[in-house]
Amino acid sequence: MAKVLGVDIGGTKVRMGVIDDLGQILYEEQIPTQIPLYPYLEENILRVLAAQPNVSAIGVGTHGFVDPKQGKVIYAAETLPGWTNTPVKEWLEKATGKRVEVENDANAVALAEAKFGAARGLDRVVVLTLGTGLGGGVLWDGKLLSGGPHGGAAELGHMILYPNGVKCACGRLGCSEMYVSGTALRRRIREAGLAITPPELFGNAQTDPKAKQVVEEFTGDLALVISSLQAAFDMEMVIIGGGVSEAADLWMESLQRQLKPMLLNPLDVEVARFENDAGILGAALLVLEQ
Ligand SMILES: [Zn+2]
């Protein structure tokens, strides 16, 4: 049975997991992200490999734009200083003597949901991860739609939703992640004059008209994003993950009601199956799938 290491690199933590070809997590750990990242990453991967001698390959999902062919980070914003242009695949293969593949972290999550999670067996799936930002992954005929000359394919959070809207970290105005993400939801709550957390917002929406309006506007924008994605990809299913999805039972009705008139064709909307494990499972799938 094949055993591989899946590594999920985020702005605050790095998760590592040893995973078999059935998707079972045999070992996992989490360490805080440290800058400079590469030497720290290599040191910790070598430590895990020394304790787990039968690992055959390493998959890495990382924050940022990635060229999956070269296994290189093309661009990582200020979340990971110095990470831009790091040839992760080349350096890690040299250091470990094992095959290494690298992808964007949202793409890795999409792969996990598509292969082991809510969309198991489907070929065309879009995964939206509503967390700090809006991560996107597109499974196209069973394969990840990724890469591109700038590593920017399926960066769905940077589709412009409102021209001249809120300024995004990418430098432009009105990107969808400025409206449809956990961070965006907190901004919307503040702007509505409410002093509550997103879970409290969803809980209050039944009784507080102000909270209800924030939820309606938020899910309305999510519906817009999904509608455009359907026109582009005609996917069988949309999966919504990230922190916001934990309260899905409180906002799904509002989303479905607003989405219905925007759809060209029927579409399944599901909540992500995996919470924290999706990143390491997806990273592992980069090297489990041939
Ligand atoms: Zn942007």
PDB file of C-alpha atoms and ligand atoms in Angstrom:
ATOM      1  CA  MET A   1       0.000   0.000   0.000  1.00  0.00           C
ATOM      2  CA  ALA A   2       1.302   3.408  -1.000  1.00  0.00           C
ATOM      3  CA  LYS A   3       2.036   5.912   1.739  1.00  0.00           C
ATOM      4  CA  VAL A   4       2.672   9.551   0.949  1.00  0.00           C
ATOM      5  CA  LEU A   5       3.217  12.778   2.858  1.00  0.00           C
ATOM      6  CA  GLY A   6       0.721  15.609   2.367  1.00  0.00           C
ATOM      7  CA  VAL A   7       1.871  19.099   3.423  1.00  0.00           C
ATOM      8  CA  ASP A   8      -0.541  22.022   3.723  1.00  0.00           C
ATOM      9  CA  ILE A   9       1.114  25.443   4.032  1.00  0.00           C
ATOM     10  CA  GLY A  10      -0.960  28.360   5.246  1.00  0.00           C
ATOM     11  CA  GLY A  11      -0.181  31.805   6.582  1.00  0.00           C
ATOM     12  CA  THR A  12      -0.279  30.737  10.232  1.00  0.00           C
ATOM     13  CA  LYS A  13       0.295  26.982  10.272  1.00  0.00           C
ATOM     14  CA  VAL A  14       1.846  24.104   8.376  1.00  0.00           C
ATOM     15  CA  ARG A  15       0.064  20.747   8.595  1.00  0.00           C
ATOM     16  CA  MET A  16       1.711  17.494   7.624  1.00  0.00           C
ATOM     17  CA  GLY A  17       0.020  14.117   7.280  1.00  0.00           C
ATOM     18  CA  VAL A  18       1.024  10.620   6.205  1.00  0.00           C
ATOM     19  CA  ILE A  19      -1.813   9.272   4.076  1.00  0.00           C
ATOM     20  CA  ASP A  20      -2.442   5.925   2.383  1.00  0.00           C
ATOM     21  CA  ASP A  21      -4.097   5.391  -0.992  1.00  0.00           C
ATOM     22  CA  LEU A  22      -7.514   4.925   0.602  1.00  0.00           C
ATOM     23  CA  GLY A  23      -7.264   8.445   1.986  1.00  0.00           C
ATOM     24  CA  GLN A  24      -6.735   7.337   5.570  1.00  0.00           C
ATOM     25  CA  ILE A  25      -4.607   9.635   7.692  1.00  0.00           C
ATOM     26  CA  LEU A  26      -2.032   7.443   9.438  1.00  0.00           C
ATOM     27  CA  TYR A  27      -0.116  10.234  11.130  1.00  0.00           C
ATOM     28  CA  GLU A  28      -0.524  13.989  11.357  1.00  0.00           C
ATOM     29  CA  GLU A  29       0.917  17.021  13.019  1.00  0.00           C
ATOM     30  CA  GLN A  30       0.653  20.776  12.914  1.00  0.00           C
ATOM     31  CA  ILE A  31       3.430  23.340  13.402  1.00  0.00           C
ATOM     32  CA  PRO A  32       3.295  27.153  13.297  1.00  0.00           C
ATOM     33  CA  THR A  33       4.427  28.795  10.053  1.00  0.00           C
ATOM     34  CA  GLN A  34       7.887  30.345  10.404  1.00  0.00           C
ATOM     35  CA  ILE A  35       9.687  32.801   8.158  1.00  0.00           C
ATOM     36  CA  PRO A  36      12.013  32.209   6.337  1.00  0.00           C
ATOM     37  CA  LEU A  37       9.774  29.359   5.325  1.00  0.00           C
ATOM     38  CA  TYR A  38      11.819  27.107   3.047  1.00  0.00           C
ATOM     39  CA  PRO A  39      14.655  25.977   5.382  1.00  0.00           C
ATOM     40  CA  TYR A  40      12.126  25.480   8.181  1.00  0.00           C
ATOM     41  CA  LEU A  41       9.869  23.434   5.900  1.00  0.00           C
ATOM     42  CA  GLU A  42      12.706  21.232   4.657  1.00  0.00           C
ATOM     43  CA  GLU A  43      13.959  20.610   8.189  1.00  0.00           C
ATOM     44  CA  ASN A  44      10.515  19.540   9.397  1.00  0.00           C
ATOM     45  CA  ILE A  45       9.751  17.382   6.382  1.00  0.00           C
ATOM     46  CA  LEU A  46      13.087  15.568   6.835  1.00  0.00           C
ATOM     47  CA  ARG A  47      12.232  15.050  10.514  1.00  0.00           C
ATOM     48  CA  VAL A  48       8.835  13.497   9.656  1.00  0.00           C
ATOM     49  CA  LEU A  49      10.359  11.334   6.899  1.00  0.00           C
ATOM     50  CA  ALA A  50      12.977   9.999   9.318  1.00  0.00           C
ATOM     51  CA  ALA A  51      10.170   8.812  11.604  1.00  0.00           C
ATOM     52  CA  GLN A  52       8.007   7.527   8.700  1.00  0.00           C
ATOM     53  CA  PRO A  53      10.426   5.576   6.503  1.00  0.00           C
ATOM     54  CA  ASN A  54       7.918   4.106   4.023  1.00  0.00           C
ATOM     55  CA  VAL A  55       6.709   7.389   2.560  1.00  0.00           C
ATOM     56  CA  SER A  56       7.207   7.244  -1.221  1.00  0.00           C
ATOM     57  CA  ALA A  57       6.409  10.807  -2.324  1.00  0.00           C
ATOM     58  CA  ILE A  58       5.450  14.277  -1.068  1.00  0.00           C
ATOM     59  CA  GLY A  59       2.569  16.505  -2.112  1.00  0.00           C
ATOM     60  CA  VAL A  60       2.582  20.171  -1.100  1.00  0.00           C
ATOM     61  CA  GLY A  61      -0.397  22.515  -1.138  1.00  0.00           C
ATOM     62  CA  THR A  62       0.562  26.102  -0.478  1.00  0.00           C
ATOM     63  CA  HIS A  63      -0.989  29.509  -0.198  1.00  0.00           C
ATOM     64  CA  GLY A  64      -0.168  31.595  -3.270  1.00  0.00           C
ATOM     65  CA  PHE A  65      -0.045  31.280  -7.062  1.00  0.00           C
ATOM     66  CA  VAL A  66       1.759  28.111  -8.119  1.00  0.00           C
ATOM     67  CA  ASP A  67       3.154  26.743 -11.362  1.00  0.00           C
ATOM     68  CA  PRO A  68       2.382  23.036 -10.828  1.00  0.00           C
ATOM     69  CA  LYS A  69       4.602  21.904 -13.742  1.00  0.00           C
ATOM     70  CA  GLN A  70       7.737  23.435 -12.255  1.00  0.00           C
ATOM     71  CA  GLY A  71       6.457  23.028  -8.704  1.00  0.00           C
ATOM     72  CA  LYS A  72       7.370  26.627  -8.071  1.00  0.00           C
ATOM     73  CA  VAL A  73       5.627  29.414  -6.178  1.00  0.00           C
ATOM     74  CA  ILE A  74       4.997  32.190  -8.700  1.00  0.00           C
ATOM     75  CA  TYR A  75       3.545  34.678  -6.285  1.00  0.00           C
ATOM     76  CA  ALA A  76       2.712  34.657  -2.597  1.00  0.00           C
ATOM     77  CA  ALA A  77       1.429  37.864  -1.037  1.00  0.00           C
ATOM     78  CA  GLU A  78       2.743  39.344   2.214  1.00  0.00           C
ATOM     79  CA  THR A  79       1.217  36.403   4.134  1.00  0.00           C
ATOM     80  CA  LEU A  80       4.377  34.393   3.330  1.00  0.00           C
ATOM     81  CA  PRO A  81       7.305  36.832   2.947  1.00  0.00           C
ATOM     82  CA  GLY A  82      10.116  35.545   0.712  1.00  0.00           C
ATOM     83  CA  TRP A  83       8.054  32.612  -0.593  1.00  0.00           C
ATOM     84  CA  THR A  84       7.553  34.108  -4.090  1.00  0.00           C
ATOM     85  CA  ASN A  85       9.783  32.345  -6.674  1.00  0.00           C
ATOM     86  CA  THR A  86      10.743  29.479  -4.351  1.00  0.00           C
ATOM     87  CA  PRO A  87      11.378  26.327  -6.470  1.00  0.00           C
ATOM     88  CA  VAL A  88       9.776  24.066  -3.851  1.00  0.00           C
ATOM     89  CA  LYS A  89       9.668  20.907  -5.987  1.00  0.00           C
ATOM     90  CA  GLU A  90      13.296  21.150  -7.147  1.00  0.00           C
ATOM     91  CA  TRP A  91      14.715  21.877  -3.695  1.00  0.00           C
ATOM     92  CA  LEU A  92      12.618  19.332  -1.818  1.00  0.00           C
ATOM     93  CA  GLU A  93      13.317  16.582  -4.365  1.00  0.00           C
ATOM     94  CA  LYS A  94      17.035  17.267  -3.961  1.00  0.00           C
ATOM     95  CA  ALA A  95      16.780  17.284  -0.162  1.00  0.00           C
ATOM     96  CA  THR A  96      14.597  14.163   0.205  1.00  0.00           C
ATOM     97  CA  GLY A  97      15.349  12.058  -2.887  1.00  0.00           C
ATOM     98  CA  LYS A  98      11.586  11.609  -3.350  1.00  0.00           C
ATOM     99  CA  ARG A  99       9.073  12.773  -5.947  1.00  0.00           C
ATOM    100  CA  VAL A 100       7.476  16.091  -4.980  1.00  0.00           C
ATOM    101  CA  GLU A 101       4.444  17.855  -6.487  1.00  0.00           C
ATOM    102  CA  VAL A 102       3.250  21.344  -5.568  1.00  0.00           C
ATOM    103  CA  GLU A 103      -0.137  22.999  -6.010  1.00  0.00           C
ATOM    104  CA  ASN A 104      -2.117  25.949  -4.758  1.00  0.00           C
ATOM    105  CA  ASP A 105      -3.774  25.076  -1.428  1.00  0.00           C
ATOM    106  CA  ALA A 106      -7.342  25.778  -2.580  1.00  0.00           C
ATOM    107  CA  ASN A 107      -6.769  23.483  -5.555  1.00  0.00           C
ATOM    108  CA  ALA A 108      -5.545  20.777  -3.188  1.00  0.00           C
ATOM    109  CA  VAL A 109      -8.695  21.163  -1.079  1.00  0.00           C
ATOM    110  CA  ALA A 110     -10.823  20.871  -4.223  1.00  0.00           C
ATOM    111  CA  LEU A 111      -9.022  17.665  -5.131  1.00  0.00           C
ATOM    112  CA  ALA A 112      -9.691  16.187  -1.683  1.00  0.00           C
ATOM    113  CA  GLU A 113     -13.406  16.983  -1.804  1.00  0.00           C
ATOM    114  CA  ALA A 114     -13.710  15.738  -5.367  1.00  0.00           C
ATOM    115  CA  LYS A 115     -11.888  12.444  -4.823  1.00  0.00           C
ATOM    116  CA  PHE A 116     -12.670  11.514  -1.219  1.00  0.00           C
ATOM    117  CA  GLY A 117     -15.448  13.887  -0.142  1.00  0.00           C
ATOM    118  CA  ALA A 118     -18.817  15.302  -1.132  1.00  0.00           C
ATOM    119  CA  ALA A 119     -18.188  15.057  -4.894  1.00  0.00           C
ATOM    120  CA  ARG A 120     -16.726  11.559  -4.946  1.00  0.00           C
ATOM    121  CA  GLY A 121     -17.146  10.078  -8.420  1.00  0.00           C
ATOM    122  CA  LEU A 122     -18.032  13.351 -10.155  1.00  0.00           C
ATOM    123  CA  ASP A 123     -15.943  14.808 -13.000  1.00  0.00           C
ATOM    124  CA  ARG A 124     -16.822  18.487 -13.025  1.00  0.00           C
ATOM    125  CA  VAL A 125     -16.816  20.159  -9.660  1.00  0.00           C
ATOM    126  CA  VAL A 126     -16.146  23.657  -8.356  1.00  0.00           C
ATOM    127  CA  VAL A 127     -15.016  24.082  -4.755  1.00  0.00           C
ATOM    128  CA  LEU A 128     -15.240  27.478  -3.052  1.00  0.00           C
ATOM    129  CA  THR A 129     -13.397  27.897   0.245  1.00  0.00           C
ATOM    130  CA  LEU A 130     -14.705  30.824   2.278  1.00  0.00           C
ATOM    131  CA  GLY A 131     -12.048  31.550   4.865  1.00  0.00           C
ATOM    132  CA  THR A 132      -9.601  34.433   5.212  1.00  0.00           C
ATOM    133  CA  GLY A 133     -10.004  34.830   1.449  1.00  0.00           C
ATOM    134  CA  LEU A 134     -12.105  33.112  -1.207  1.00  0.00           C
ATOM    135  CA  GLY A 135     -10.217  30.086  -2.459  1.00  0.00           C
ATOM    136  CA  GLY A 136     -11.314  28.290  -5.578  1.00  0.00           C
ATOM    137  CA  GLY A 137     -10.647  24.960  -7.210  1.00  0.00           C
ATOM    138  CA  VAL A 138     -12.039  23.566 -10.443  1.00  0.00           C
ATOM    139  CA  LEU A 139     -12.095  19.887 -11.260  1.00  0.00           C
ATOM    140  CA  TRP A 140     -12.468  19.600 -15.030  1.00  0.00           C
ATOM    141  CA  ASP A 141     -13.088  16.117 -16.442  1.00  0.00           C
ATOM    142  CA  GLY A 142     -11.588  14.632 -13.297  1.00  0.00           C
ATOM    143  CA  LYS A 143      -8.441  16.787 -13.319  1.00  0.00           C
ATOM    144  CA  LEU A 144      -7.540  20.034 -11.614  1.00  0.00           C
ATOM    145  CA  LEU A 145      -7.737  23.098 -13.799  1.00  0.00           C
ATOM    146  CA  SER A 146      -4.592  24.859 -12.620  1.00  0.00           C
ATOM    147  CA  GLY A 147      -1.324  26.524 -13.552  1.00  0.00           C
ATOM    148  CA  GLY A 148      -1.377  28.870 -16.517  1.00  0.00           C
ATOM    149  CA  PRO A 149       1.463  31.183 -17.582  1.00  0.00           C
ATOM    150  CA  HIS A 150       1.171  33.072 -14.277  1.00  0.00           C
ATOM    151  CA  GLY A 151      -0.048  30.218 -12.078  1.00  0.00           C
ATOM    152  CA  GLY A 152      -3.365  32.008 -11.789  1.00  0.00           C
ATOM    153  CA  ALA A 153      -5.908  29.538 -13.243  1.00  0.00           C
ATOM    154  CA  ALA A 154      -8.954  28.997 -11.016  1.00  0.00           C
ATOM    155  CA  GLU A 155      -8.134  31.995  -8.799  1.00  0.00           C
ATOM    156  CA  LEU A 156     -11.882  32.399  -8.479  1.00  0.00           C
ATOM    157  CA  GLY A 157     -11.630  34.832  -5.567  1.00  0.00           C
ATOM    158  CA  HIS A 158     -10.168  37.426  -7.922  1.00  0.00           C
ATOM    159  CA  MET A 159     -13.045  37.453 -10.382  1.00  0.00           C
ATOM    160  CA  ILE A 160     -14.322  41.026 -10.152  1.00  0.00           C
ATOM    161  CA  LEU A 161     -17.786  41.127  -8.638  1.00  0.00           C
ATOM    162  CA  TYR A 162     -18.233  44.880  -8.208  1.00  0.00           C
ATOM    163  CA  PRO A 163     -16.338  47.246 -10.520  1.00  0.00           C
ATOM    164  CA  ASN A 164     -14.735  50.027  -8.446  1.00  0.00           C
ATOM    165  CA  GLY A 165     -15.568  48.120  -5.284  1.00  0.00           C
ATOM    166  CA  VAL A 166     -13.500  47.326  -2.204  1.00  0.00           C
ATOM    167  CA  LYS A 167      -9.717  47.173  -2.750  1.00  0.00           C
ATOM    168  CA  CYS A 168      -8.271  43.656  -2.825  1.00  0.00           C
ATOM    169  CA  ALA A 169      -4.795  42.464  -1.785  1.00  0.00           C
ATOM    170  CA  CYS A 170      -4.116  41.862  -5.510  1.00  0.00           C
ATOM    171  CA  GLY A 171      -4.260  45.643  -6.007  1.00  0.00           C
ATOM    172  CA  ARG A 172      -7.513  45.785  -7.967  1.00  0.00           C
ATOM    173  CA  LEU A 173     -10.974  46.911  -6.943  1.00  0.00           C
ATOM    174  CA  GLY A 174     -14.040  44.764  -6.293  1.00  0.00           C
ATOM    175  CA  CYS A 175     -12.691  41.181  -6.337  1.00  0.00           C
ATOM    176  CA  SER A 176     -15.232  38.589  -5.201  1.00  0.00           C
ATOM    177  CA  GLU A 177     -13.150  37.645  -2.147  1.00  0.00           C
ATOM    178  CA  MET A 178     -13.723  41.150  -0.815  1.00  0.00           C
ATOM    179  CA  TYR A 179     -17.441  40.272  -0.620  1.00  0.00           C
ATOM    180  CA  VAL A 180     -17.572  36.492  -0.271  1.00  0.00           C
ATOM    181  CA  SER A 181     -15.169  35.267   2.453  1.00  0.00           C
ATOM    182  CA  GLY A 182     -14.960  35.129   6.226  1.00  0.00           C
ATOM    183  CA  THR A 183     -12.971  38.382   6.252  1.00  0.00           C
ATOM    184  CA  ALA A 184     -15.562  40.051   4.020  1.00  0.00           C
ATOM    185  CA  LEU A 185     -18.368  38.884   6.262  1.00  0.00           C
ATOM    186  CA  ARG A 186     -16.702  40.489   9.290  1.00  0.00           C
ATOM    187  CA  ARG A 187     -16.378  43.757   7.357  1.00  0.00           C
ATOM    188  CA  ARG A 188     -20.055  43.600   6.363  1.00  0.00           C
ATOM    189  CA  ILE A 189     -21.053  43.024   9.999  1.00  0.00           C
ATOM    190  CA  ARG A 190     -18.992  46.038  11.109  1.00  0.00           C
ATOM    191  CA  GLU A 191     -20.416  48.243   8.373  1.00  0.00           C
ATOM    192  CA  ALA A 192     -23.942  47.289   9.428  1.00  0.00           C
ATOM    193  CA  GLY A 193     -23.112  48.674  12.870  1.00  0.00           C
ATOM    194  CA  LEU A 194     -23.260  45.262  14.541  1.00  0.00           C
ATOM    195  CA  ALA A 195     -20.725  44.105  17.126  1.00  0.00           C
ATOM    196  CA  ILE A 196     -21.072  40.323  16.716  1.00  0.00           C
ATOM    197  CA  THR A 197     -19.126  37.404  15.258  1.00  0.00           C
ATOM    198  CA  PRO A 198     -20.154  35.616  12.032  1.00  0.00           C
ATOM    199  CA  PRO A 199     -21.605  32.606  13.948  1.00  0.00           C
ATOM    200  CA  GLU A 200     -23.643  35.038  16.087  1.00  0.00           C
ATOM    201  CA  LEU A 201     -24.784  36.822  12.930  1.00  0.00           C
ATOM    202  CA  PHE A 202     -26.169  33.627  11.427  1.00  0.00           C
ATOM    203  CA  GLY A 203     -27.785  32.733  14.744  1.00  0.00           C
ATOM    204  CA  ASN A 204     -29.438  36.161  15.047  1.00  0.00           C
ATOM    205  CA  ALA A 205     -30.686  36.388  11.466  1.00  0.00           C
ATOM    206  CA  GLN A 206     -34.055  34.803  12.309  1.00  0.00           C
ATOM    207  CA  THR A 207     -34.937  37.514  14.812  1.00  0.00           C
ATOM    208  CA  ASP A 208     -32.801  40.583  13.991  1.00  0.00           C
ATOM    209  CA  PRO A 209     -33.689  42.289  10.664  1.00  0.00           C
ATOM    210  CA  LYS A 210     -30.257  43.967  10.482  1.00  0.00           C
ATOM    211  CA  ALA A 211     -28.483  40.621  10.836  1.00  0.00           C
ATOM    212  CA  LYS A 212     -30.862  39.069   8.337  1.00  0.00           C
ATOM    213  CA  GLN A 213     -30.028  41.739   5.781  1.00  0.00           C
ATOM    214  CA  VAL A 214     -26.277  41.169   6.147  1.00  0.00           C
ATOM    215  CA  VAL A 215     -26.802  37.434   5.614  1.00  0.00           C
ATOM    216  CA  GLU A 216     -29.045  38.059   2.581  1.00  0.00           C
ATOM    217  CA  GLU A 217     -26.500  40.363   0.948  1.00  0.00           C
ATOM    218  CA  PHE A 218     -23.658  37.964   1.683  1.00  0.00           C
ATOM    219  CA  THR A 219     -25.438  34.883   0.297  1.00  0.00           C
ATOM    220  CA  GLY A 220     -26.742  36.967  -2.614  1.00  0.00           C
ATOM    221  CA  ASP A 221     -23.153  37.745  -3.616  1.00  0.00           C
ATOM    222  CA  LEU A 222     -22.186  34.101  -3.189  1.00  0.00           C
ATOM    223  CA  ALA A 223     -25.107  33.189  -5.469  1.00  0.00           C
ATOM    224  CA  LEU A 224     -23.801  35.644  -8.100  1.00  0.00           C
ATOM    225  CA  VAL A 225     -20.368  34.025  -7.990  1.00  0.00           C
ATOM    226  CA  ILE A 226     -21.850  30.524  -8.321  1.00  0.00           C
ATOM    227  CA  SER A 227     -24.082  31.614 -11.199  1.00  0.00           C
ATOM    228  CA  SER A 228     -21.119  32.988 -13.200  1.00  0.00           C
ATOM    229  CA  LEU A 229     -19.111  29.853 -12.490  1.00  0.00           C
ATOM    230  CA  GLN A 230     -21.937  27.693 -13.809  1.00  0.00           C
ATOM    231  CA  ALA A 231     -21.964  29.669 -17.061  1.00  0.00           C
ATOM    232  CA  ALA A 232     -18.214  29.080 -17.387  1.00  0.00           C
ATOM    233  CA  PHE A 233     -17.949  25.442 -16.267  1.00  0.00           C
ATOM    234  CA  ASP A 234     -21.415  23.798 -16.199  1.00  0.00           C
ATOM    235  CA  MET A 235     -20.241  21.811 -13.173  1.00  0.00           C
ATOM    236  CA  GLU A 236     -22.242  18.981 -11.634  1.00  0.00           C
ATOM    237  CA  MET A 237     -21.713  20.255  -8.121  1.00  0.00           C
ATOM    238  CA  VAL A 238     -20.501  23.253  -6.140  1.00  0.00           C
ATOM    239  CA  ILE A 239     -18.930  22.536  -2.786  1.00  0.00           C
ATOM    240  CA  ILE A 240     -18.648  25.264  -0.189  1.00  0.00           C
ATOM    241  CA  GLY A 241     -15.971  24.912   2.461  1.00  0.00           C
ATOM    242  CA  GLY A 242     -13.996  27.073   4.880  1.00  0.00           C
ATOM    243  CA  GLY A 243     -15.029  28.513   8.235  1.00  0.00           C
ATOM    244  CA  VAL A 244     -18.251  30.060   6.924  1.00  0.00           C
ATOM    245  CA  SER A 245     -19.503  26.634   5.807  1.00  0.00           C
ATOM    246  CA  GLU A 246     -19.704  25.432   9.417  1.00  0.00           C
ATOM    247  CA  ALA A 247     -22.891  27.473   9.816  1.00  0.00           C
ATOM    248  CA  ALA A 248     -24.320  26.375   6.450  1.00  0.00           C
ATOM    249  CA  ASP A 249     -27.565  25.086   7.955  1.00  0.00           C
ATOM    250  CA  LEU A 250     -28.293  28.694   8.963  1.00  0.00           C
ATOM    251  CA  TRP A 251     -27.636  30.329   5.557  1.00  0.00           C
ATOM    252  CA  MET A 252     -28.173  27.617   2.919  1.00  0.00           C
ATOM    253  CA  GLU A 253     -31.880  28.447   2.469  1.00  0.00           C
ATOM    254  CA  SER A 254     -31.041  32.097   1.824  1.00  0.00           C
ATOM    255  CA  LEU A 255     -28.387  31.082  -0.728  1.00  0.00           C
ATOM    256  CA  GLN A 256     -30.587  28.525  -2.522  1.00  0.00           C
ATOM    257  CA  ARG A 257     -33.543  30.931  -2.738  1.00  0.00           C
ATOM    258  CA  GLN A 258     -31.403  33.660  -4.331  1.00  0.00           C
ATOM    259  CA  LEU A 259     -29.422  31.264  -6.499  1.00  0.00           C
ATOM    260  CA  LYS A 260     -32.411  29.535  -8.089  1.00  0.00           C
ATOM    261  CA  PRO A 261     -33.420  32.345 -10.487  1.00  0.00           C
ATOM    262  CA  MET A 262     -29.743  32.904 -11.431  1.00  0.00           C
ATOM    263  CA  LEU A 263     -29.049  29.358 -12.614  1.00  0.00           C
ATOM    264  CA  LEU A 264     -29.034  28.230 -16.233  1.00  0.00           C
ATOM    265  CA  ASN A 265     -29.478  24.592 -15.230  1.00  0.00           C
ATOM    266  CA  PRO A 266     -30.074  22.625 -12.033  1.00  0.00           C
ATOM    267  CA  LEU A 267     -27.010  22.498  -9.784  1.00  0.00           C
ATOM    268  CA  ASP A 268     -26.170  20.647  -6.585  1.00  0.00           C
ATOM    269  CA  VAL A 269     -24.745  22.837  -3.822  1.00  0.00           C
ATOM    270  CA  GLU A 270     -23.109  20.898  -1.011  1.00  0.00           C
ATOM    271  CA  VAL A 271     -21.086  21.677   2.083  1.00  0.00           C
ATOM    272  CA  ALA A 272     -17.469  20.448   2.230  1.00  0.00           C
ATOM    273  CA  ARG A 273     -17.024  17.086   3.937  1.00  0.00           C
ATOM    274  CA  PHE A 274     -13.563  17.685   5.328  1.00  0.00           C
ATOM    275  CA  GLU A 275     -12.720  20.530   7.645  1.00  0.00           C
ATOM    276  CA  ASN A 276      -9.056  20.855   8.565  1.00  0.00           C
ATOM    277  CA  ASP A 277      -7.976  17.634   6.865  1.00  0.00           C
ATOM    278  CA  ALA A 278      -8.851  18.679   3.303  1.00  0.00           C
ATOM    279  CA  GLY A 279      -5.506  20.454   2.816  1.00  0.00           C
ATOM    280  CA  ILE A 280      -3.276  17.510   3.684  1.00  0.00           C
ATOM    281  CA  LEU A 281      -5.551  14.992   1.932  1.00  0.00           C
ATOM    282  CA  GLY A 282      -5.542  17.063  -1.251  1.00  0.00           C
ATOM    283  CA  ALA A 283      -1.786  17.582  -1.096  1.00  0.00           C
ATOM    284  CA  ALA A 284      -1.357  13.813  -0.728  1.00  0.00           C
ATOM    285  CA  LEU A 285      -3.608  13.242  -3.756  1.00  0.00           C
ATOM    286  CA  LEU A 286      -1.175  15.260  -5.892  1.00  0.00           C
ATOM    287  CA  VAL A 287       1.238  12.337  -5.627  1.00  0.00           C
ATOM    288  CA  LEU A 288      -1.238   9.467  -5.128  1.00  0.00           C
ATOM    289  CA  GLU A 289      -2.915  10.177  -8.491  1.00  0.00           C
ATOM    290  CA  GLN A 290      -0.859   9.265 -11.501  1.00  0.00           C
TER     291      GLN A 290
HETATM  292 ZN    ZN B   1      -8.118  40.390  -6.053  1.00  0.00          ZN
END
